[in-house]
Tab-separated table of C-alpha atoms in Angstrom:
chain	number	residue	atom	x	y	z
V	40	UNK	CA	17.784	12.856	86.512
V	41	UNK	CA	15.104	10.498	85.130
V	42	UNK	CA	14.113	13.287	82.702
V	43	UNK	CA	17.590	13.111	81.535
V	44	UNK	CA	18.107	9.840	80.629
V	45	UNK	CA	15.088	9.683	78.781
V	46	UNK	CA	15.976	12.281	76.587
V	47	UNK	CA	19.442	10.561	75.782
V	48	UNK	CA	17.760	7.504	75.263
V	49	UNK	CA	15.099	8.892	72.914
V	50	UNK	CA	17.522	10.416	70.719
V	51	UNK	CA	19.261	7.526	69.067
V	52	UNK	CA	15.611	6.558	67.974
V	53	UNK	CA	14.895	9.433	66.340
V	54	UNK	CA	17.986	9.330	64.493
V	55	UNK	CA	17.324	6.035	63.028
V	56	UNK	CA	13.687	7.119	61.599
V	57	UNK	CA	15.525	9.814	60.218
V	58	UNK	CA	17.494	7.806	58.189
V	59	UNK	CA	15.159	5.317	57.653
V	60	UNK	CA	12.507	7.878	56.547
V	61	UNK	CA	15.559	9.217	53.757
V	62	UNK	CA	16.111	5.970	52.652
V	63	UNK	CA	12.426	4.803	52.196
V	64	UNK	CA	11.879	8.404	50.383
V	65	UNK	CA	14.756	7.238	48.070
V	66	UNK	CA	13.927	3.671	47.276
V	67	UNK	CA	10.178	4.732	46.302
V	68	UNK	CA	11.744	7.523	44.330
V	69	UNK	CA	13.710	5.126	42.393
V	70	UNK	CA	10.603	2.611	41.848
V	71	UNK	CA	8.762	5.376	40.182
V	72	UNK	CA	11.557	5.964	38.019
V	73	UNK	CA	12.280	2.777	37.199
V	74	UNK	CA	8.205	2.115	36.344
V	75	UNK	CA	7.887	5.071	34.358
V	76	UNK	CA	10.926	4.347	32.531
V	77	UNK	CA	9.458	0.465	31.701
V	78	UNK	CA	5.925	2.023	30.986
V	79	UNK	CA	6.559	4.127	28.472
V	80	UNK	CA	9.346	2.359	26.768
V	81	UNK	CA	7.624	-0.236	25.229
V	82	UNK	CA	4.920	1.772	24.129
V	83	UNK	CA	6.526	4.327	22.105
V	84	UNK	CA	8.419	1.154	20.433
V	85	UNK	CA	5.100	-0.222	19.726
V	86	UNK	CA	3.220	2.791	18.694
V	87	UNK	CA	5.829	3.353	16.413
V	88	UNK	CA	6.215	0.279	14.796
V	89	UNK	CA	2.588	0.387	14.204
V	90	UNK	CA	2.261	3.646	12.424
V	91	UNK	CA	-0.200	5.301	14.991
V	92	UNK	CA	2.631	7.582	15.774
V	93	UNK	CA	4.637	8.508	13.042
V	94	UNK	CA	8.823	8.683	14.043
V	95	UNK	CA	10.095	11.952	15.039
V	96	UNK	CA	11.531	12.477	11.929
V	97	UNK	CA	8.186	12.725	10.327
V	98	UNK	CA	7.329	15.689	13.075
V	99	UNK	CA	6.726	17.990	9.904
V	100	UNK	CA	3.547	19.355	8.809
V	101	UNK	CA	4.083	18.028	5.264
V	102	UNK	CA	3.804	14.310	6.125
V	103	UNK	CA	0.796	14.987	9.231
V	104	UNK	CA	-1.535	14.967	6.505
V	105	UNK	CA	-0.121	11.726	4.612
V	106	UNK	CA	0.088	9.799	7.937
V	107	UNK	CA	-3.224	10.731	8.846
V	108	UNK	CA	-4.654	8.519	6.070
V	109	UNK	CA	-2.937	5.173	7.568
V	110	UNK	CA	-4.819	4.589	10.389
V	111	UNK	CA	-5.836	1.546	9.006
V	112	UNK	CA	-3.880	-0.442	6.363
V	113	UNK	CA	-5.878	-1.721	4.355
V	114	UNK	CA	-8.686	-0.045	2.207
V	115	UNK	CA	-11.829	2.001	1.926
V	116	UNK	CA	-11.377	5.120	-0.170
V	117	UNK	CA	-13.587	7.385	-1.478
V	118	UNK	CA	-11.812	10.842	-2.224
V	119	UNK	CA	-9.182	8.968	-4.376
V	120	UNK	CA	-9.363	5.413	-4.816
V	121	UNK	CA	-7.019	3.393	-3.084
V	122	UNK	CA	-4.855	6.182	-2.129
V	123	UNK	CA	-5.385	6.199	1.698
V	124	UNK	CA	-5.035	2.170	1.936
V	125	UNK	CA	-8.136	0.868	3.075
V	126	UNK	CA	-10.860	-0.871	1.571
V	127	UNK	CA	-10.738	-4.775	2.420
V	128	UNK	CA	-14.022	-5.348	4.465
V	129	UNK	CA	-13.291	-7.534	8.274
V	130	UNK	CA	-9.744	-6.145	8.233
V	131	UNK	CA	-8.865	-5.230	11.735
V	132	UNK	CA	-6.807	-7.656	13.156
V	133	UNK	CA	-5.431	-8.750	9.803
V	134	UNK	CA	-1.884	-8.604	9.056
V	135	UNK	CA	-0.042	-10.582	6.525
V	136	UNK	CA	3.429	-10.670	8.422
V	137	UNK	CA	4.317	-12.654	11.942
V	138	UNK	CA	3.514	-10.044	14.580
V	139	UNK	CA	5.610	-12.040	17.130
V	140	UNK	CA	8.471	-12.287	14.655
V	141	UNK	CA	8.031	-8.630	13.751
V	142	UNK	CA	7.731	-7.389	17.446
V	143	UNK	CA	10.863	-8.993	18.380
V	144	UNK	CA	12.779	-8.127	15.306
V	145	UNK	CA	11.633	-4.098	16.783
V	146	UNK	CA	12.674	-5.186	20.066
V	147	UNK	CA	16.279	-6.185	19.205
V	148	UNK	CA	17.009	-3.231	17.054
V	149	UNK	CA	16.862	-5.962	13.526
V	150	UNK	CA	14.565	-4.052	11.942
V	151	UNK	CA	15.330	-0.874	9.435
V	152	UNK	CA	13.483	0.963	7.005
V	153	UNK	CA	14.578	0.427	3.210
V	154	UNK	CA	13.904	2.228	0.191
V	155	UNK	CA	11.354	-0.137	-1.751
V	156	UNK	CA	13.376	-3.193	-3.732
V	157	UNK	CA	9.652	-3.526	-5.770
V	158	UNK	CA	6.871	-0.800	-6.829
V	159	UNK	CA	3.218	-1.537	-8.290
V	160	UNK	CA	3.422	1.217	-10.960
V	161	UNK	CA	-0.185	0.636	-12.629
V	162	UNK	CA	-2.743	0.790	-13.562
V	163	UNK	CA	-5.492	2.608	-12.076
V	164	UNK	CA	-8.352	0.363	-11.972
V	165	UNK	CA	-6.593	-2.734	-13.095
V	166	UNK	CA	-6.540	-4.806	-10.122
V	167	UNK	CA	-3.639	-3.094	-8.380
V	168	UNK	CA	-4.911	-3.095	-4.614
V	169	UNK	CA	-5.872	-6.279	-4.951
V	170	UNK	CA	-2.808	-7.721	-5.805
V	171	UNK	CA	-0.687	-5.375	-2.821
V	172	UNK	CA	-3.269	-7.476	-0.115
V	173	UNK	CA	-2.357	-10.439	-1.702
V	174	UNK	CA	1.178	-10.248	-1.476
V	175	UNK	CA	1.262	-8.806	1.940
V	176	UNK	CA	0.176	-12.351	2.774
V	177	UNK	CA	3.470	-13.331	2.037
V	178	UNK	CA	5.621	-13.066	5.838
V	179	UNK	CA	8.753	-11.755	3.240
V	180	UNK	CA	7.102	-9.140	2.283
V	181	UNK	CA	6.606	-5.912	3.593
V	182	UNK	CA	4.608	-2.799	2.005
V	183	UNK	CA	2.903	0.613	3.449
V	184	UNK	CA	-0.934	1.293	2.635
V	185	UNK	CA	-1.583	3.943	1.192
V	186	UNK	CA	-0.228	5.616	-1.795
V	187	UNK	CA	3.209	7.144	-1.245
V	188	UNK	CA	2.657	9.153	-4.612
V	189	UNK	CA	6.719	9.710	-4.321
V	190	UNK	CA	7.789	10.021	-7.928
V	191	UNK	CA	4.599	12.046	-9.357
V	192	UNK	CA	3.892	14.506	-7.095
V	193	UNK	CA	6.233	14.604	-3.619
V	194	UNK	CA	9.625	13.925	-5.327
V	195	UNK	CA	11.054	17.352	-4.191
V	196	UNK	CA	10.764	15.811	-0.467
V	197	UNK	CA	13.979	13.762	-1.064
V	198	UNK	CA	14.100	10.028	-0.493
V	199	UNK	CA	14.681	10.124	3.244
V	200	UNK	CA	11.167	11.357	3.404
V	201	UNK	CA	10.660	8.551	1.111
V	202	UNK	CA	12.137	6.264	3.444
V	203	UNK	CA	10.745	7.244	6.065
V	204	UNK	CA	6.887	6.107	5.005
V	205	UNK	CA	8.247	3.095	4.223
V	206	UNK	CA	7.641	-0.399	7.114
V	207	UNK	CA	10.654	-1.151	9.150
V	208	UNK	CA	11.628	-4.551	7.595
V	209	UNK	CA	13.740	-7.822	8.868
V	210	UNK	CA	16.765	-9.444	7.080
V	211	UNK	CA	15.356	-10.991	3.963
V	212	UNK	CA	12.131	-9.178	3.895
V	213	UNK	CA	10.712	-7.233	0.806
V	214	UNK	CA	9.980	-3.673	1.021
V	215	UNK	CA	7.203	-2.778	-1.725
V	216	UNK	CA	4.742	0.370	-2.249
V	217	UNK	CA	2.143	0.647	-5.100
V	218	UNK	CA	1.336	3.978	-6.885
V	219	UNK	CA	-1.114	3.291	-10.311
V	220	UNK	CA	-0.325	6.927	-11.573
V	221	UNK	CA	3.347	6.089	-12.045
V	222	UNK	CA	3.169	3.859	-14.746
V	223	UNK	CA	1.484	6.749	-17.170
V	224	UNK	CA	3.464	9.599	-15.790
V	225	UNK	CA	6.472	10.259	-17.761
V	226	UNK	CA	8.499	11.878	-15.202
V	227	UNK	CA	8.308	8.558	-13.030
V	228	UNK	CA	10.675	5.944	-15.154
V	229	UNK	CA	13.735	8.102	-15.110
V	230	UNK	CA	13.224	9.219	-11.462
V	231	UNK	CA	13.010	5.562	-10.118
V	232	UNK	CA	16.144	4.063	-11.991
V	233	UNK	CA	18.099	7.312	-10.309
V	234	UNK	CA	16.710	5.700	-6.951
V	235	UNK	CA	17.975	1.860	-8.234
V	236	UNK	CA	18.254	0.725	-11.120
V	237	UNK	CA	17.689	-2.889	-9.743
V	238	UNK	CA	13.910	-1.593	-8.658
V	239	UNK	CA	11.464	-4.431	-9.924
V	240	UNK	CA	8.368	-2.842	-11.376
V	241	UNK	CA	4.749	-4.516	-11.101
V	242	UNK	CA	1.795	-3.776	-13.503
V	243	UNK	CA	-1.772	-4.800	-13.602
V	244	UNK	CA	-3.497	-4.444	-16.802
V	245	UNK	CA	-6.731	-5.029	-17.644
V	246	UNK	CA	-8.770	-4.602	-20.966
V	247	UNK	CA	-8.633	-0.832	-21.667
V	248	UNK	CA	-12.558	-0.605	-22.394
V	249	UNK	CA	-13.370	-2.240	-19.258
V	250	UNK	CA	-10.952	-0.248	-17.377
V	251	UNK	CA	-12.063	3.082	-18.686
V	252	UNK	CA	-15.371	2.497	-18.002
V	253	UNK	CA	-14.803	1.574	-14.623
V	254	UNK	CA	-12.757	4.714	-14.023
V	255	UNK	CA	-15.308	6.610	-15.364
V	256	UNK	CA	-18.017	4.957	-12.710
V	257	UNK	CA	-15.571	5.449	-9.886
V	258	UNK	CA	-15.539	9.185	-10.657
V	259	UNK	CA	-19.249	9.524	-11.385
V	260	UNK	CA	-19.633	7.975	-7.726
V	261	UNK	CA	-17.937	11.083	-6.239
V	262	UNK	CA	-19.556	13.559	-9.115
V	263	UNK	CA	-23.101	12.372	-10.091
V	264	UNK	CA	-23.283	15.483	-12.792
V	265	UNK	CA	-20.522	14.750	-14.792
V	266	UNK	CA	-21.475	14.186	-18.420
V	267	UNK	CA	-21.950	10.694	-19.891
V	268	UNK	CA	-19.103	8.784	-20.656
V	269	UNK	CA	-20.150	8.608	-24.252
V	270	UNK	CA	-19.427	12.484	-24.699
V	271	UNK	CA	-16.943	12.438	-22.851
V	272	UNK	CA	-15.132	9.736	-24.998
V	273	UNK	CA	-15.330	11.446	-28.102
V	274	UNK	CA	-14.212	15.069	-29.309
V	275	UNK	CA	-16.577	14.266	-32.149
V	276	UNK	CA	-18.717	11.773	-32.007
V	277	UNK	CA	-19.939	11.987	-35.983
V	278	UNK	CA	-16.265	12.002	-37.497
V	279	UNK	CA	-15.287	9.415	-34.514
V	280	UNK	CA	-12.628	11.193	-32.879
V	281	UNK	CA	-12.243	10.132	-29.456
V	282	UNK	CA	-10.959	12.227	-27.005
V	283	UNK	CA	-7.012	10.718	-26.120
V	284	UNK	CA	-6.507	13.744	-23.285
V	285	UNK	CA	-9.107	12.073	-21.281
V	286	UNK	CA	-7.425	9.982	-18.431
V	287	UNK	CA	-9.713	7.561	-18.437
V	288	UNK	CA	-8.992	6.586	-22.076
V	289	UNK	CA	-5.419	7.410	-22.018
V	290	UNK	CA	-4.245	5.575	-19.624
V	291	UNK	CA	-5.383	2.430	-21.557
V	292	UNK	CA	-2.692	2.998	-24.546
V	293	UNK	CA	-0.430	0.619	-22.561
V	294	UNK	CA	2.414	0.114	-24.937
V	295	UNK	CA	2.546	4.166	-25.843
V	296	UNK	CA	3.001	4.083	-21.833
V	297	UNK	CA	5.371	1.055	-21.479
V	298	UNK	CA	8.028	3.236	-24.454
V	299	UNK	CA	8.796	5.518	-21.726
V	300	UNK	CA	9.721	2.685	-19.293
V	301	UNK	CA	11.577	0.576	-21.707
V	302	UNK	CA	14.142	3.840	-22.226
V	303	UNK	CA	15.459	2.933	-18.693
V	304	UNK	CA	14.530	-0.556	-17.326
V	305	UNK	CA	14.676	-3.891	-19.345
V	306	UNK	CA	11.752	-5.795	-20.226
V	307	UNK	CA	13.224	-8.795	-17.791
V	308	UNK	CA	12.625	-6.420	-14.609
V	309	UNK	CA	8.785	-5.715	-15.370
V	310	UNK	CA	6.107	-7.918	-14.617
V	311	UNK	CA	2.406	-7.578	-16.147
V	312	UNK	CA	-0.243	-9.515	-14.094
V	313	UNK	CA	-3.496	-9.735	-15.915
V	314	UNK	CA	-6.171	-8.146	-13.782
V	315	UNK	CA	-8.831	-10.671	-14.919
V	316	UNK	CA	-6.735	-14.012	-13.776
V	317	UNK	CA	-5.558	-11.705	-10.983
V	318	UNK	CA	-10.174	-11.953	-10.643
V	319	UNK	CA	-10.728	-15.673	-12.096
V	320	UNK	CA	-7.523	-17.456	-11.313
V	321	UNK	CA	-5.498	-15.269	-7.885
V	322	UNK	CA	-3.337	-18.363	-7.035
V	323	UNK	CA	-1.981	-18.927	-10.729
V	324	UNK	CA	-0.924	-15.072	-10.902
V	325	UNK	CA	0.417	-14.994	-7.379
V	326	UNK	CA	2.506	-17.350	-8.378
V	327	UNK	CA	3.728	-16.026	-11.313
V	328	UNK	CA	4.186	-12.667	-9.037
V	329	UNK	CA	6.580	-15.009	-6.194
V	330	UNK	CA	8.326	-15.939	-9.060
V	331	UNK	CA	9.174	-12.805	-10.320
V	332	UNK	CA	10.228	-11.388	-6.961
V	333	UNK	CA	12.412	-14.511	-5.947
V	334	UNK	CA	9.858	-15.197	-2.977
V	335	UNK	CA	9.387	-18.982	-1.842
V	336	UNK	CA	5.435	-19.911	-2.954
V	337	UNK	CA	4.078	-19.341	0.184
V	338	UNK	CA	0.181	-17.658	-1.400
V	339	UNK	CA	-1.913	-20.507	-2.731
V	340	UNK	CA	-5.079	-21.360	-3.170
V	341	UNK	CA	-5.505	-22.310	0.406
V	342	UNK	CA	-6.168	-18.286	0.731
V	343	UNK	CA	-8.457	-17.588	-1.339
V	344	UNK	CA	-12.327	-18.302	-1.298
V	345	UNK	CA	-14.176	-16.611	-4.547
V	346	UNK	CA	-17.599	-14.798	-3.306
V	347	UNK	CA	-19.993	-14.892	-6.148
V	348	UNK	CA	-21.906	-11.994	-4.905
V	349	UNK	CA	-19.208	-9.303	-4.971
V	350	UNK	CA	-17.597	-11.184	-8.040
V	351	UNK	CA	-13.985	-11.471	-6.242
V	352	UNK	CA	-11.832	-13.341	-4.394
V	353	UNK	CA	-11.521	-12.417	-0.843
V	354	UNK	CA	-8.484	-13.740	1.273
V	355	UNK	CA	-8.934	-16.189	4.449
V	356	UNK	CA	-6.090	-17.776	6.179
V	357	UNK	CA	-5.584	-21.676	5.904
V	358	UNK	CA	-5.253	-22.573	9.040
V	359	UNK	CA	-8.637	-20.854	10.683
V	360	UNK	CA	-12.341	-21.330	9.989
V	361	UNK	CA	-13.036	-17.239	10.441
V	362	UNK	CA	-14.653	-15.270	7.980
V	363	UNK	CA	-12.730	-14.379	4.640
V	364	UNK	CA	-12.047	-11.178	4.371
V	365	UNK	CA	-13.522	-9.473	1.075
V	366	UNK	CA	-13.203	-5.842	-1.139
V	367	UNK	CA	-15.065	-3.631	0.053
V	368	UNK	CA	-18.125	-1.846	-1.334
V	369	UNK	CA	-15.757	0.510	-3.044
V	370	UNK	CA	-14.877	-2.150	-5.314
V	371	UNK	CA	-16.583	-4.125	-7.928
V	372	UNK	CA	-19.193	-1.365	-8.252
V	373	UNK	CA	-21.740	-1.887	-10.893
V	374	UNK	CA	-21.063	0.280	-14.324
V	375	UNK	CA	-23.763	2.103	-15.803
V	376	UNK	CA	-25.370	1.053	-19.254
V	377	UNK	CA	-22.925	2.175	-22.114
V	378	UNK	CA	-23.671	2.526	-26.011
V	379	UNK	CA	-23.216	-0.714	-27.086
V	380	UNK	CA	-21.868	1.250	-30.551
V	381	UNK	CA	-19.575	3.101	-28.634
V	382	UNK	CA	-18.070	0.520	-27.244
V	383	UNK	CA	-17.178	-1.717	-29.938
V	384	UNK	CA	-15.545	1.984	-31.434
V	385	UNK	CA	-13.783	2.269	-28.140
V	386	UNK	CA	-12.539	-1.566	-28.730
V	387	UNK	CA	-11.438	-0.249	-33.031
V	388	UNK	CA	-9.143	2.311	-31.052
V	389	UNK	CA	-7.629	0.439	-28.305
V	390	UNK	CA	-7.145	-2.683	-31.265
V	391	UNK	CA	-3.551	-1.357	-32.451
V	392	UNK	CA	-2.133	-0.264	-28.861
V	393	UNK	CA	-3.252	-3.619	-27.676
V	394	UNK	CA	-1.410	-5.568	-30.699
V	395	UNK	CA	1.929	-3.742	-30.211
V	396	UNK	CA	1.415	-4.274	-26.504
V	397	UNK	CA	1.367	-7.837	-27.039
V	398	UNK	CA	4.376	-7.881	-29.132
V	399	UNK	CA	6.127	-5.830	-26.654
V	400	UNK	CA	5.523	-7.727	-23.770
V	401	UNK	CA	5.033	-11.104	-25.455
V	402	UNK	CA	1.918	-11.880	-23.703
V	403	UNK	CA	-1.455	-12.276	-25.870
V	404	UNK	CA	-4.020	-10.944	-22.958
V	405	UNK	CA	-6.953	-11.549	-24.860
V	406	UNK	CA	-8.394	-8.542	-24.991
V	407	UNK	CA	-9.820	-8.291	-28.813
């Protein structure tokens, strides 16, 4: 009898671990759930806003090998200059836009990609990353590193693929990209007023004979047996006959470049920043460059501190005392020793581009 009762009594007890066990089995269930839900949210938001990850619409093999060159922003390029984006020396940790602003913009869905409203079409070796770092100081501006190359050589991608390299932007904010090789690449003018023919164009120009030879020492970095640059300037150097299918001297006929542009934009929606005030004088040129783009002057002198050693300005922000961040030592390399005879021919040549490029553009750049 005693047996009996304690069996009967025992039971209820088991029932309610039973449940009790079920229950606590389905609350921890749900608080794994709910943390790996909240842990990995966040992240992929993150990751992707920072470009470490590209967006699942970029899971194709023909933009793995683009992305891979943005894992920094900024710039430090040997295999093509300025292509990948990096290159500024103490850059990690500097962006140019609010990260709290732009991390809740991401959070609340505000942000979108845009096609670019404003391109840096040229030139190569004029001053062109330069001036991208120094706008994307400006917190209404936005602009990818590296070289999109879009409308020279991956045009038959489309523009969503276009699109999709670009930053996710706010209300108000200014998408931008630069690509030197557009401005001298006759395909480019026609193919960017299909895009918009609102698209504000940027180009840095610099004196053609400095610029050449300083293409000409970027590629003798990479190729130390290329011939000199004085035979490579001339197809005959006794009846002085320089050589005009040589980049490095063609892309310094400016206003033979500037024709093709002027067939499909106005001269009101191009902007020409000198390359040496960009050097001598960044604040006056930025501002010029706010102007242009209808941006409030918000990059002044305050951030920039000249380093006579590297010969350029580097960038520092106002309102700190840490190190200004400088070009790196792919920049401002030194040229080699040039016939003094073959430059002043080189400067005869470039005399009657430069003259109608002055008249075209109405700007006397001082270059003769």
């Amino acid at each position: 009898m005693e047996y009996s009762l304690h069996c009967h009594s025992a039971q209820p007890v088991k029932n309610k671990l039973f449940v009790f066990c079920i229950m606590l089995s389905l609350w921890v269930y749900m608080l794994y759930c709910c943390v790996g839900y909240c842990s990995t949210t966040p992240t992929f938001m993150m990751e992707e806003r920072s470009g470490r990850n590209p967006p699942r619409a970029l899971q194709k093999q023909d933009l793995e090998m683009f992305l891979k060159s943005q894992s920094r922003d900024l710039l430090n390029n040997e295999s093509d200059a300025d292509s990948k984006g990096d290159g500024w020396e103490e850059n990690k940790g500097y962006v140019a836009y609010d990260e709290d602003s732009g991390v809740a913009g991401a959070l609340n869905g505000s942000e979108t990609k845009k096609l670019p409203q404003a391109i840096i079409i040229g030139v190569k070796k004029g001053g062109t990353r330069a001036l991208l770092e120094f706008l994307r100081l400006h917190p209404d501006i936005r602009a990818v590193g590296a070289e999109p190359h879009f409308f020279d050589r991956n045009y038959e991608k489309g523009l969503e693929w276009y699109r999709e390299l670009m930053p996710k932007t706010q209300e108000g904010q200014l998408t931008m990209e630069k690509t030197p090789s557009y401005f001298v690449t006759k395909e480019v003018p026609g193919r960017i007023h299909a895009m918009s023919k609102d698209t504000k164009l940027i180009v840095v120009v610099r004196d053609p004979v400095t610029r050449a030879i300083s293409d000409y020492t970027q590629t003798r970095s990479k190729k130390p047996d290329i011939p000199s640059f004085e035979s490579l300037t001339f197809k005959n150097i006794t009846a002085n006959l320089i050589d005009t299918s040589w980049s490095a001297v063609q892309i310094g006929m400016y206003a033979r470049h500037l024709e093709q542009w002027l067939q499909f934009f106005p001269m009101s929606q191009l902007l020409f920043v000198s390359g040496e005030r960009l050097i001598s004088d960044p604040a006056g040129e930025m501002a010029r460059v706010q102007h242009f783009l209808g941006l409030r002057r918000e990059v002044t002198h305050k951030h920039f501190h000249f380093n006579p050693a590297k010969g350029f300005p580097c960038l520092k922000r106002p309102e700190s005392n840490s190190k200004p961040h400088c070009l790196g030592k792919t920049k401002g390399r030194t040229h080699p020793n040039i016939d003094p005879d073959v430059i002043q021919r080189l400067r005869e040549f470039y005399k009657p581009f430069n003259k109608k490029f002055y008249h075209m553009t109405g700007h006397d750049f001082g270059w003769d």
